[in-house]
Amino acid sequence: MTVEIREIPLTGSDTGPYGITVGTDGALWLTLVQAGGIARLGPDGETESGQPWRSAQ
């Protein structure tokens, strides 16, 4: 068996990735807690990063 591990760079060292889960689309989704955003890693290796959100106060 061959296993490939690939490191995916995030938008910054302080993004705080958390809560990684697999979506119904087969992609990995995670929150970027400290950066206030979300990210998606598709089955094809394509990455996307969502716009930061601001908490309601």
Tab-separated table of C-alpha atoms in Angstrom:
chain	number	residue	atom	x	y	z
A	1	MET	CA	0.000	0.000	0.000
A	2	THR	CA	1.246	3.465	-0.885
A	3	VAL	CA	0.125	6.474	1.110
A	4	GLU	CA	0.616	10.042	-0.030
A	5	ILE	CA	0.588	12.883	2.474
A	6	ARG	CA	0.282	16.391	1.106
A	7	GLU	CA	0.561	19.527	3.206
A	8	ILE	CA	-1.871	22.286	2.235
A	9	PRO	CA	-0.704	25.810	3.120
A	10	LEU	CA	-3.291	27.968	4.859
A	11	THR	CA	-3.771	31.700	4.505
A	12	GLY	CA	-1.591	32.413	7.532
A	13	SER	CA	0.142	30.803	10.477
A	14	ASP	CA	-2.571	32.043	12.863
A	15	THR	CA	-5.688	30.842	10.994
A	16	GLY	CA	-6.500	28.167	13.588
A	17	PRO	CA	-7.924	25.291	11.489
A	18	TYR	CA	-10.557	23.389	13.452
A	19	GLY	CA	-13.533	21.086	12.989
A	20	ILE	CA	-12.501	19.230	9.833
A	21	THR	CA	-15.359	17.204	8.337
A	22	VAL	CA	-16.264	15.482	5.072
A	23	GLY	CA	-19.155	17.087	3.192
A	24	THR	CA	-21.731	15.386	0.996
A	25	ASP	CA	-19.708	16.615	-1.983
A	26	GLY	CA	-16.737	14.481	-0.848
A	27	ALA	CA	-14.672	17.546	0.041
A	28	LEU	CA	-13.004	18.255	3.357
A	29	TRP	CA	-14.449	21.367	5.008
A	30	LEU	CA	-12.888	23.154	7.960
A	31	THR	CA	-13.301	26.323	9.932
A	32	LEU	CA	-10.483	28.838	10.197
A	33	VAL	CA	-11.423	29.897	13.695
A	34	GLN	CA	-8.869	32.602	14.368
A	35	ALA	CA	-9.106	33.999	10.839
A	36	GLY	CA	-12.922	33.986	10.893
A	37	GLY	CA	-13.497	31.956	7.737
A	38	ILE	CA	-13.963	28.535	6.193
A	39	ALA	CA	-11.934	26.458	3.762
A	40	ARG	CA	-12.684	23.590	1.383
A	41	LEU	CA	-10.361	20.938	-0.013
A	42	GLY	CA	-12.025	19.146	-2.912
A	43	PRO	CA	-11.480	15.512	-3.873
A	44	ASP	CA	-9.481	16.753	-6.882
A	45	GLY	CA	-7.100	18.727	-4.621
A	46	GLU	CA	-8.676	22.095	-5.455
A	47	THR	CA	-8.705	24.465	-2.475
A	48	GLU	CA	-11.021	27.365	-1.679
A	49	SER	CA	-11.091	29.760	1.228
A	50	GLY	CA	-14.220	31.655	2.238
A	51	GLN	CA	-14.435	35.279	3.171
A	52	PRO	CA	-13.949	36.031	6.849
A	53	TRP	CA	-17.098	36.586	8.853
A	54	ARG	CA	-17.678	38.896	11.757
A	55	SER	CA	-19.562	37.845	14.834
A	56	ALA	CA	-22.764	39.687	15.694
A	57	GLN	CA	-22.447	41.823	18.792
